[in-house]
Amino acid sequence: MNDLIQTLARELDAAPEHVENVVRLIDEGATIPFIARYRKELHGSMDDQLLRRLADRLQYLRGLAARKEEVRAAVEGQGKLTEDLSAALDAAATLAEVEDLYRPYKQKRRTRATIAREKGLAPLAELLFAQGADGPAPEEAAGAFVDPEKGVETAEDALQGASDILAEEISDRADLRKELRQLYLRRGVLTSKAADKEPEDSVYRLYYDFKCPVSRVQGYQTLAINRGEREKLLKVSVELDSETARVVVRRRTVPGTAAMEFVRGAADDAWERLLQPSLEREVRAQLTEQADEGAIRTFALNLKPLLMQPPVKGRVTMGLDPGYRMGCKVAVVDGTGKVLDTAVVYPTHGPRQREEAITRLSQLVRKHEVEHIAIGNGTASRETEQMAVKLIRQVNEAGAHVS
């Protein structure tokens, strides 16, 4: 728990005690709006956006920790948990990294590699992948694994099965997947084309022949392309230079050995058949997630001016937000919605504080020539309304015109 609090405090640049208080309130079932408004003394007046980020990050980190333990338990149940793997799980900072580490141990559906292992070809794959300097040629080594009863009719069948095993093992390497994922994000190109040879004019015409680097794709472009694909008007892919990717995948190939070409072929198969489709899906999913978050931010940005428009056009208005413990918040805005003044008064804390509140509000009315008063209907609204009635009576008797 302490590590979690320290991580959140460091990422959000907040005091650890404030983060701990917010986490406790969230765990007790408090909502973000409630915490932002009524528990300011516990979180150091964090705004609701920062609190929302904290809550989202808290959920992600807890999910990450839970997934790490699930993976650890699953691998340990197979008797394959090592100190290196345990340390790698502890160091993993994202769910993608955890899933990459778990991938070699995950129960898979029946694959070509699974079938090859059932035929007893795993030792052949290991022998050839070792690429020893004095190792046998692939064709020579495969001869010992020919077994018609297991479905291995020829040496070529044995080599094909061994290649399938190697391709799957290469594609399951966490470090390789991470490097290729980053390569996709840096150098990949999002491409869309018309699904038909002679497409009709539509709202997606801009994307009938579209290419853009993944690192520069805008959220609205991602969302539009996704919609066009769902409506079967666009064909979409994420392209990456194959030679660049193959260089990364082939790094385990040892030059000059008898099995070099065989291992290189297995690496190429791993890229084309397993890695490329999988990583393309991951990149598309990441782009969509980023686009969704951007759309929400844009919506909030557009909504704010609407909510902040002047309550009474051309009139100076005082707003009162009632409250008991934290007091009554006051804001004065002009005819365009610009904030002129703010204050906090405590009319519910006793007769003296009530008179002080009326005096303070009277000063604001005279200073800014307030014409209207608006009162929220939340907690303590009845007491605030009673104070406002007395305030209006006093300022109007003094020559003002407040309603």
CSV table of N, CA and C in Angstrom, one decimal, residues 127-132 135-138 253-254 256-264:
chain,number,residue,atom,x,y,z
A,127,LEU,N,17.5,-28.3,-30.7
A,127,LEU,CA,18.9,-28.6,-31.3
A,127,LEU,C,19.2,-27.6,-32.3
A,128,LEU,N,18.3,-27.3,-33.2
A,128,LEU,CA,18.6,-26.4,-34.3
A,128,LEU,C,18.7,-25.0,-33.9
A,129,PHE,N,17.9,-24.6,-32.9
A,129,PHE,CA,17.9,-23.2,-32.4
A,129,PHE,C,19.2,-22.9,-31.6
A,130,ALA,N,19.8,-24.0,-31.1
A,130,ALA,CA,21.1,-23.8,-30.4
A,130,ALA,C,22.2,-23.3,-31.3
A,131,GLN,N,22.1,-23.7,-32.6
A,131,GLN,CA,23.0,-23.2,-33.6
A,131,GLN,C,24.5,-23.3,-33.2
A,132,GLY,N,24.8,-24.5,-32.8
A,132,GLY,CA,26.2,-24.8,-32.4
A,132,GLY,C,27.1,-24.8,-33.5
A,135,GLY,N,27.3,-28.1,-34.9
A,135,GLY,CA,25.9,-28.7,-35.0
A,135,GLY,C,25.6,-29.3,-36.4
A,136,PRO,N,24.7,-30.3,-36.4
A,136,PRO,CA,24.4,-31.0,-37.6
A,136,PRO,C,23.6,-30.1,-38.6
A,137,ALA,N,23.6,-30.4,-39.8
A,137,ALA,CA,22.7,-29.7,-40.8
A,137,ALA,C,21.3,-30.1,-40.5
A,138,PRO,N,20.4,-29.2,-40.7
A,138,PRO,CA,19.0,-29.4,-40.4
A,138,PRO,C,18.4,-30.7,-41.0
A,253,THR,N,19.9,-15.2,-34.8
A,253,THR,CA,20.5,-16.0,-35.8
A,253,THR,C,22.0,-15.9,-35.7
A,254,VAL,N,22.7,-17.1,-35.6
A,254,VAL,CA,24.1,-17.1,-35.5
A,254,VAL,C,24.7,-17.3,-36.9
A,256,GLY,N,27.1,-18.2,-40.0
A,256,GLY,CA,28.1,-19.2,-40.3
A,256,GLY,C,27.8,-20.6,-39.8
A,257,THR,N,26.7,-20.8,-39.1
A,257,THR,CA,26.3,-22.2,-38.6
A,257,THR,C,25.5,-22.9,-39.6
A,258,ALA,N,25.4,-24.2,-39.5
A,258,ALA,CA,24.7,-25.0,-40.4
A,258,ALA,C,23.2,-24.7,-40.4
A,259,ALA,N,22.7,-24.3,-39.2
A,259,ALA,CA,21.2,-24.1,-39.0
A,259,ALA,C,20.8,-22.7,-39.2
A,260,MET,N,21.8,-21.8,-39.7
A,260,MET,CA,21.5,-20.4,-39.8
A,260,MET,C,20.3,-20.1,-40.7
A,261,GLU,N,20.3,-20.7,-41.9
A,261,GLU,CA,19.2,-20.4,-42.8
A,261,GLU,C,17.9,-20.9,-42.3
A,262,PHE,N,17.9,-22.1,-41.6
A,262,PHE,CA,16.7,-22.7,-41.1
A,262,PHE,C,16.1,-21.7,-40.0
A,263,VAL,N,17.0,-21.3,-39.1
A,263,VAL,CA,16.5,-20.4,-38.0
A,263,VAL,C,16.0,-19.1,-38.5
A,264,ARG,N,16.7,-18.6,-39.6
A,264,ARG,CA,16.3,-17.3,-40.2
A,264,ARG,C,14.9,-17.5,-40.8
